[in-house]
JSON list of C-alpha atoms in Angstrom, two decimals:
[
{"chain": "A", "resi": 28, "resn": "MET", "atom": "CA", "xyz": [15.25, -20.00, 46.71]},
{"chain": "A", "resi": 29, "resn": "TYR", "atom": "CA", "xyz": [12.78, -21.43, 44.16]},
{"chain": "A", "resi": 30, "resn": "ARG", "atom": "CA", "xyz": [10.68, -18.63, 42.64]},
{"chain": "A", "resi": 31, "resn": "VAL", "atom": "CA", "xyz": [7.14, -18.93, 41.23]},
{"chain": "A", "resi": 32, "resn": "CYS", "atom": "CA", "xyz": [5.21, -16.05, 39.62]},
{"chain": "A", "resi": 33, "resn": "PHE", "atom": "CA", "xyz": [1.51, -16.24, 38.69]},
{"chain": "A", "resi": 34, "resn": "VAL", "atom": "CA", "xyz": [0.43, -14.08, 35.74]},
{"chain": "A", "resi": 35, "resn": "CYS", "atom": "CA", "xyz": [-2.97, -12.91, 34.51]},
{"chain": "A", "resi": 36, "resn": "THR", "atom": "CA", "xyz": [-4.00, -9.82, 32.55]},
{"chain": "A", "resi": 37, "resn": "GLY", "atom": "CA", "xyz": [-4.18, -6.95, 35.04]},
{"chain": "A", "resi": 38, "resn": "ASN", "atom": "CA", "xyz": [-2.84, -8.61, 38.21]},
{"chain": "A", "resi": 39, "resn": "ILE", "atom": "CA", "xyz": [-5.90, -7.70, 40.30]},
{"chain": "A", "resi": 40, "resn": "CYS", "atom": "CA", "xyz": [-8.12, -10.82, 40.11]},
{"chain": "A", "resi": 41, "resn": "ARG", "atom": "CA", "xyz": [-6.83, -14.25, 39.10]},
{"chain": "A", "resi": 42, "resn": "SER", "atom": "CA", "xyz": [-3.09, -13.98, 39.68]},
{"chain": "A", "resi": 43, "resn": "PRO", "atom": "CA", "xyz": [-3.26, -12.39, 43.15]},
{"chain": "A", "resi": 44, "resn": "MET", "atom": "CA", "xyz": [-5.82, -15.04, 44.07]},
{"chain": "A", "resi": 45, "resn": "ALA", "atom": "CA", "xyz": [-3.49, -17.80, 42.86]},
{"chain": "A", "resi": 46, "resn": "GLU", "atom": "CA", "xyz": [-0.57, -16.15, 44.65]},
{"chain": "A", "resi": 47, "resn": "SER", "atom": "CA", "xyz": [-2.45, -16.07, 47.98]},
{"chain": "A", "resi": 48, "resn": "VAL", "atom": "CA", "xyz": [-3.69, -19.65, 47.71]},
{"chain": "A", "resi": 49, "resn": "PHE", "atom": "CA", "xyz": [-0.35, -21.06, 46.64]},
{"chain": "A", "resi": 50, "resn": "ARG", "atom": "CA", "xyz": [1.58, -19.11, 49.26]},
{"chain": "A", "resi": 51, "resn": "ALA", "atom": "CA", "xyz": [-0.71, -20.68, 51.89]},
{"chain": "A", "resi": 52, "resn": "ARG", "atom": "CA", "xyz": [-0.10, -24.17, 50.43]},
{"chain": "A", "resi": 53, "resn": "VAL", "atom": "CA", "xyz": [3.65, -23.59, 50.44]},
{"chain": "A", "resi": 54, "resn": "ALA", "atom": "CA", "xyz": [3.53, -22.49, 54.09]},
{"chain": "A", "resi": 55, "resn": "GLU", "atom": "CA", "xyz": [1.35, -25.46, 55.08]},
{"chain": "A", "resi": 56, "resn": "ALA", "atom": "CA", "xyz": [3.91, -27.76, 53.44]},
{"chain": "A", "resi": 57, "resn": "GLY", "atom": "CA", "xyz": [6.75, -26.11, 55.40]},
{"chain": "A", "resi": 58, "resn": "LEU", "atom": "CA", "xyz": [8.41, -24.88, 52.21]},
{"chain": "A", "resi": 59, "resn": "ASP", "atom": "CA", "xyz": [8.04, -21.14, 52.78]},
{"chain": "A", "resi": 60, "resn": "SER", "atom": "CA", "xyz": [11.76, -20.74, 53.52]},
{"chain": "A", "resi": 61, "resn": "LEU", "atom": "CA", "xyz": [12.57, -22.41, 50.17]},
{"chain": "A", "resi": 62, "resn": "VAL", "atom": "CA", "xyz": [9.84, -21.10, 47.83]},
{"chain": "A", "resi": 63, "resn": "GLU", "atom": "CA", "xyz": [9.01, -17.49, 46.99]},
{"chain": "A", "resi": 64, "resn": "VAL", "atom": "CA", "xyz": [5.58, -16.78, 45.47]},
{"chain": "A", "resi": 65, "resn": "ASP", "atom": "CA", "xyz": [4.40, -13.61, 43.75]},
{"chain": "A", "resi": 66, "resn": "SER", "atom": "CA", "xyz": [2.27, -12.42, 40.84]},
{"chain": "A", "resi": 67, "resn": "ALA", "atom": "CA", "xyz": [2.10, -9.94, 37.97]},
{"chain": "A", "resi": 68, "resn": "GLY", "atom": "CA", "xyz": [0.01, -8.96, 34.97]},
{"chain": "A", "resi": 69, "resn": "THR", "atom": "CA", "xyz": [0.70, -9.00, 31.24]},
{"chain": "A", "resi": 70, "resn": "GLY", "atom": "CA", "xyz": [-0.53, -5.40, 31.12]},
{"chain": "A", "resi": 71, "resn": "GLY", "atom": "CA", "xyz": [0.19, -2.42, 33.33]},
{"chain": "A", "resi": 72, "resn": "TRP", "atom": "CA", "xyz": [-3.28, -0.84, 33.58]},
{"chain": "A", "resi": 73, "resn": "HIS", "atom": "CA", "xyz": [-3.57, -1.48, 37.32]},
{"chain": "A", "resi": 74, "resn": "GLU", "atom": "CA", "xyz": [0.05, -1.08, 38.43]},
{"chain": "A", "resi": 75, "resn": "GLY", "atom": "CA", "xyz": [0.15, -0.03, 42.06]},
{"chain": "A", "resi": 76, "resn": "ASP", "atom": "CA", "xyz": [-3.50, -0.88, 42.72]},
{"chain": "A", "resi": 77, "resn": "GLY", "atom": "CA", "xyz": [-4.64, -3.39, 45.31]},
{"chain": "A", "resi": 78, "resn": "ALA", "atom": "CA", "xyz": [-6.50, -6.55, 44.38]},
{"chain": "A", "resi": 79, "resn": "ASP", "atom": "CA", "xyz": [-10.07, -6.22, 43.12]},
{"chain": "A", "resi": 80, "resn": "PRO", "atom": "CA", "xyz": [-12.39, -5.91, 46.17]},
{"chain": "A", "resi": 81, "resn": "ARG", "atom": "CA", "xyz": [-14.24, -9.05, 45.05]},
{"chain": "A", "resi": 82, "resn": "THR", "atom": "CA", "xyz": [-10.95, -10.97, 45.04]},
{"chain": "A", "resi": 83, "resn": "VAL", "atom": "CA", "xyz": [-10.25, -9.73, 48.56]},
{"chain": "A", "resi": 84, "resn": "THR", "atom": "CA", "xyz": [-13.78, -10.68, 49.72]},
{"chain": "A", "resi": 85, "resn": "VAL", "atom": "CA", "xyz": [-13.53, -14.23, 48.33]},
{"chain": "A", "resi": 86, "resn": "LEU", "atom": "CA", "xyz": [-10.01, -14.78, 49.67]},
{"chain": "A", "resi": 87, "resn": "GLU", "atom": "CA", "xyz": [-10.83, -13.49, 53.15]},
{"chain": "A", "resi": 88, "resn": "ALA", "atom": "CA", "xyz": [-14.04, -15.55, 53.31]},
{"chain": "A", "resi": 89, "resn": "ALA", "atom": "CA", "xyz": [-11.96, -18.65, 52.55]},
{"chain": "A", "resi": 90, "resn": "GLY", "atom": "CA", "xyz": [-9.36, -17.75, 55.18]},
{"chain": "A", "resi": 91, "resn": "TYR", "atom": "CA", "xyz": [-6.53, -16.61, 52.91]},
{"chain": "A", "resi": 92, "resn": "GLU", "atom": "CA", "xyz": [-4.31, -13.67, 53.68]},
{"chain": "A", "resi": 93, "resn": "GLN", "atom": "CA", "xyz": [-3.37, -11.17, 51.04]},
{"chain": "A", "resi": 94, "resn": "SER", "atom": "CA", "xyz": [-1.65, -7.86, 50.74]},
{"chain": "A", "resi": 95, "resn": "HIS", "atom": "CA", "xyz": [-1.25, -7.05, 47.10]},
{"chain": "A", "resi": 96, "resn": "ARG", "atom": "CA", "xyz": [-0.07, -4.32, 44.75]},
{"chain": "A", "resi": 97, "resn": "ALA", "atom": "CA", "xyz": [-0.46, -4.92, 41.03]},
{"chain": "A", "resi": 98, "resn": "ARG", "atom": "CA", "xyz": [2.57, -4.84, 38.78]},
{"chain": "A", "resi": 99, "resn": "ARG", "atom": "CA", "xyz": [3.40, -5.62, 35.18]},
{"chain": "A", "resi": 100, "resn": "PHE", "atom": "CA", "xyz": [5.51, -8.66, 34.27]},
{"chain": "A", "resi": 101, "resn": "ARG", "atom": "CA", "xyz": [8.86, -7.78, 32.69]},
{"chain": "A", "resi": 102, "resn": "ALA", "atom": "CA", "xyz": [10.93, -9.98, 30.37]},
{"chain": "A", "resi": 103, "resn": "SER", "atom": "CA", "xyz": [13.99, -9.33, 32.55]},
{"chain": "A", "resi": 104, "resn": "TRP", "atom": "CA", "xyz": [12.29, -11.22, 35.40]},
{"chain": "A", "resi": 105, "resn": "PHE", "atom": "CA", "xyz": [12.62, -14.57, 33.64]},
{"chain": "A", "resi": 106, "resn": "ALA", "atom": "CA", "xyz": [16.26, -14.84, 34.71]},
{"chain": "A", "resi": 107, "resn": "GLY", "atom": "CA", "xyz": [15.26, -14.80, 38.39]},
{"chain": "A", "resi": 108, "resn": "LEU", "atom": "CA", "xyz": [12.23, -17.09, 38.12]},
{"chain": "A", "resi": 109, "resn": "ASP", "atom": "CA", "xyz": [12.01, -20.86, 38.09]},
{"chain": "A", "resi": 110, "resn": "LEU", "atom": "CA", "xyz": [8.35, -21.17, 37.12]},
{"chain": "A", "resi": 111, "resn": "VAL", "atom": "CA", "xyz": [5.91, -18.72, 35.53]},
{"chain": "A", "resi": 112, "resn": "ILE", "atom": "CA", "xyz": [2.28, -19.79, 35.87]},
{"chain": "A", "resi": 113, "resn": "ALA", "atom": "CA", "xyz": [-0.17, -18.43, 33.29]},
{"chain": "A", "resi": 114, "resn": "LEU", "atom": "CA", "xyz": [-3.85, -18.32, 34.20]},
{"chain": "A", "resi": 115, "resn": "ASP", "atom": "CA", "xyz": [-5.10, -18.76, 30.63]},
{"chain": "A", "resi": 116, "resn": "ALA", "atom": "CA", "xyz": [-3.90, -19.64, 27.13]},
{"chain": "A", "resi": 117, "resn": "GLY", "atom": "CA", "xyz": [-3.62, -15.97, 26.12]},
{"chain": "A", "resi": 118, "resn": "HIS", "atom": "CA", "xyz": [-1.25, -15.29, 29.01]},
{"chain": "A", "resi": 119, "resn": "LEU", "atom": "CA", "xyz": [0.70, -18.45, 28.14]},
{"chain": "A", "resi": 120, "resn": "ARG", "atom": "CA", "xyz": [1.13, -17.25, 24.55]},
{"chain": "A", "resi": 121, "resn": "ASP", "atom": "CA", "xyz": [2.05, -13.70, 25.59]},
{"chain": "A", "resi": 122, "resn": "LEU", "atom": "CA", "xyz": [4.57, -14.84, 28.19]},
{"chain": "A", "resi": 123, "resn": "ARG", "atom": "CA", "xyz": [6.28, -17.32, 25.89]},
{"chain": "A", "resi": 124, "resn": "ALA", "atom": "CA", "xyz": [6.54, -14.60, 23.23]},
{"chain": "A", "resi": 125, "resn": "LEU", "atom": "CA", "xyz": [8.05, -12.25, 25.83]},
{"chain": "A", "resi": 126, "resn": "ALA", "atom": "CA", "xyz": [10.63, -14.81, 26.99]},
{"chain": "A", "resi": 127, "resn": "PRO", "atom": "CA", "xyz": [14.17, -13.86, 25.93]},
{"chain": "A", "resi": 128, "resn": "THR", "atom": "CA", "xyz": [15.31, -17.47, 25.42]},
{"chain": "A", "resi": 129, "resn": "PRO", "atom": "CA", "xyz": [13.76, -20.88, 24.70]},
{"chain": "A", "resi": 130, "resn": "GLU", "atom": "CA", "xyz": [14.77, -21.92, 28.23]},
{"chain": "A", "resi": 131, "resn": "ASP", "atom": "CA", "xyz": [12.80, -19.01, 29.65]},
{"chain": "A", "resi": 132, "resn": "ALA", "atom": "CA", "xyz": [9.78, -19.86, 27.47]},
{"chain": "A", "resi": 133, "resn": "ALA", "atom": "CA", "xyz": [9.92, -23.41, 28.86]},
{"chain": "A", "resi": 134, "resn": "LYS", "atom": "CA", "xyz": [9.42, -22.01, 32.39]},
{"chain": "A", "resi": 135, "resn": "VAL", "atom": "CA", "xyz": [5.86, -20.92, 31.46]},
{"chain": "A", "resi": 136, "resn": "ARG", "atom": "CA", "xyz": [3.03, -23.32, 32.31]},
{"chain": "A", "resi": 137, "resn": "LEU", "atom": "CA", "xyz": [-0.76, -23.14, 32.54]},
{"chain": "A", "resi": 138, "resn": "LEU", "atom": "CA", "xyz": [-2.09, -23.34, 36.10]},
{"chain": "A", "resi": 139, "resn": "ARG", "atom": "CA", "xyz": [-4.85, -25.81, 35.26]},
{"chain": "A", "resi": 140, "resn": "SER", "atom": "CA", "xyz": [-2.31, -28.20, 33.73]},
{"chain": "A", "resi": 141, "resn": "TYR", "atom": "CA", "xyz": [-1.65, -29.16, 37.36]},
{"chain": "A", "resi": 142, "resn": "ASP", "atom": "CA", "xyz": [-5.30, -30.15, 37.93]},
{"chain": "A", "resi": 143, "resn": "PRO", "atom": "CA", "xyz": [-5.82, -33.78, 36.89]},
{"chain": "A", "resi": 144, "resn": "ALA", "atom": "CA", "xyz": [-9.57, -33.17, 36.57]},
{"chain": "A", "resi": 145, "resn": "ALA", "atom": "CA", "xyz": [-9.15, -30.37, 34.01]},
{"chain": "A", "resi": 146, "resn": "THR", "atom": "CA", "xyz": [-9.60, -31.27, 30.35]},
{"chain": "A", "resi": 147, "resn": "ALA", "atom": "CA", "xyz": [-7.91, -29.50, 27.43]},
{"chain": "A", "resi": 148, "resn": "GLU", "atom": "CA", "xyz": [-11.15, -27.59, 26.84]},
{"chain": "A", "resi": 149, "resn": "GLU", "atom": "CA", "xyz": [-11.09, -26.43, 30.48]},
{"chain": "A", "resi": 150, "resn": "ALA", "atom": "CA", "xyz": [-7.45, -25.31, 30.55]},
{"chain": "A", "resi": 151, "resn": "ASP", "atom": "CA", "xyz": [-8.17, -21.66, 31.33]},
{"chain": "A", "resi": 152, "resn": "VAL", "atom": "CA", "xyz": [-9.18, -20.02, 34.59]},
{"chain": "A", "resi": 153, "resn": "PRO", "atom": "CA", "xyz": [-11.96, -17.74, 33.29]},
{"chain": "A", "resi": 154, "resn": "ASP", "atom": "CA", "xyz": [-11.57, -14.02, 33.91]},
{"chain": "A", "resi": 155, "resn": "PRO", "atom": "CA", "xyz": [-14.14, -13.04, 36.56]},
{"chain": "A", "resi": 156, "resn": "TYR", "atom": "CA", "xyz": [-13.58, -9.27, 36.26]},
{"chain": "A", "resi": 157, "resn": "TYR", "atom": "CA", "xyz": [-16.71, -8.38, 34.28]},
{"chain": "A", "resi": 158, "resn": "GLY", "atom": "CA", "xyz": [-19.00, -10.75, 36.14]},
{"chain": "A", "resi": 159, "resn": "SER", "atom": "CA", "xyz": [-20.50, -11.26, 39.56]},
{"chain": "A", "resi": 160, "resn": "LEU", "atom": "CA", "xyz": [-19.01, -12.53, 42.80]},
{"chain": "A", "resi": 161, "resn": "ASP", "atom": "CA", "xyz": [-19.90, -16.07, 41.65]},
{"chain": "A", "resi": 162, "resn": "GLY", "atom": "CA", "xyz": [-17.16, -15.83, 39.02]},
{"chain": "A", "resi": 163, "resn": "PHE", "atom": "CA", "xyz": [-14.61, -14.99, 41.69]},
{"chain": "A", "resi": 164, "resn": "GLU", "atom": "CA", "xyz": [-15.77, -17.93, 43.80]},
{"chain": "A", "resi": 165, "resn": "GLN", "atom": "CA", "xyz": [-15.43, -20.23, 40.76]},
{"chain": "A", "resi": 166, "resn": "CYS", "atom": "CA", "xyz": [-11.97, -18.80, 40.14]},
{"chain": "A", "resi": 167, "resn": "LEU", "atom": "CA", "xyz": [-10.97, -19.68, 43.70]},
{"chain": "A", "resi": 168, "resn": "GLU", "atom": "CA", "xyz": [-12.27, -23.24, 43.27]},
{"chain": "A", "resi": 169, "resn": "LEU", "atom": "CA", "xyz": [-10.22, -23.72, 40.09]},
{"chain": "A", "resi": 170, "resn": "VAL", "atom": "CA", "xyz": [-7.10, -22.24, 41.67]},
{"chain": "A", "resi": 171, "resn": "GLU", "atom": "CA", "xyz": [-7.45, -24.46, 44.74]},
{"chain": "A", "resi": 172, "resn": "ALA", "atom": "CA", "xyz": [-8.01, -27.55, 42.59]},
{"chain": "A", "resi": 173, "resn": "ALA", "atom": "CA", "xyz": [-4.76, -26.96, 40.68]},
{"chain": "A", "resi": 174, "resn": "SER", "atom": "CA", "xyz": [-2.71, -25.98, 43.74]},
{"chain": "A", "resi": 175, "resn": "ALA", "atom": "CA", "xyz": [-2.18, -29.51, 45.07]},
{"chain": "A", "resi": 176, "resn": "GLY", "atom": "CA", "xyz": [-0.64, -30.71, 41.80]},
{"chain": "A", "resi": 177, "resn": "LEU", "atom": "CA", "xyz": [1.42, -27.56, 41.48]},
{"chain": "A", "resi": 178, "resn": "LEU", "atom": "CA", "xyz": [2.68, -27.97, 45.04]},
{"chain": "A", "resi": 179, "resn": "GLU", "atom": "CA", "xyz": [3.85, -31.51, 44.28]},
{"chain": "A", "resi": 180, "resn": "ALA", "atom": "CA", "xyz": [5.66, -30.32, 41.14]},
{"chain": "A", "resi": 181, "resn": "VAL", "atom": "CA", "xyz": [7.31, -27.49, 43.06]},
{"chain": "A", "resi": 182, "resn": "ARG", "atom": "CA", "xyz": [8.23, -29.81, 45.95]},
{"chain": "A", "resi": 183, "resn": "GLU", "atom": "CA", "xyz": [10.04, -32.10, 43.47]},
{"chain": "A", "resi": 184, "resn": "ALA", "atom": "CA", "xyz": [11.74, -29.16, 41.76]},
{"chain": "A", "resi": 185, "resn": "VAL", "atom": "CA", "xyz": [12.90, -27.77, 45.10]},
{"chain": "A", "resi": 186, "resn": "LYS", "atom": "CA", "xyz": [14.47, -31.14, 45.95]},
{"chain": "A", "resi": 187, "resn": "GLU", "atom": "CA", "xyz": [16.42, -31.01, 42.68]},
{"chain": "A", "resi": 188, "resn": "HIS", "atom": "CA", "xyz": [17.15, -27.29, 43.11]},
{"chain": "A", "resi": 189, "resn": "THR", "atom": "CA", "xyz": [18.64, -27.75, 46.58]},
{"chain": "A", "resi": 190, "resn": "ALA", "atom": "CA", "xyz": [20.37, -31.09, 45.96]}
]
């Protein structure tokens, strides 16, 4: 099984959105028996909570399923993960610092690095938490735009992983 974990700050907005979108892409590609997708937060403020209601609204309006409980990312998880996807540069930095080994740190990537249209200045998925529903809709657009490239990368990795 190839394991991917999306990580944002509190695990109630961006990372559960990315998890839902990518899980749908994996299923559409017929890889759901080979790829496991989940999410977590760098902090534990919302552990046990469901996704932000605005996240749920935007996902459901776009036809994505989700059932989510927030949790905090733990350094011990690196051993069981193949890819850790950070939603912004702060998460990337925090996760790499948390990684027990250089090999684990190398598993951490920025989500928007998989979007060929994203520039270095646009590498982050902005945090919509303190804004309006528009921010959540923009977040979904950015996540969807990066998902195709991420799916191709994961498809290639799964081929190597199962070869």
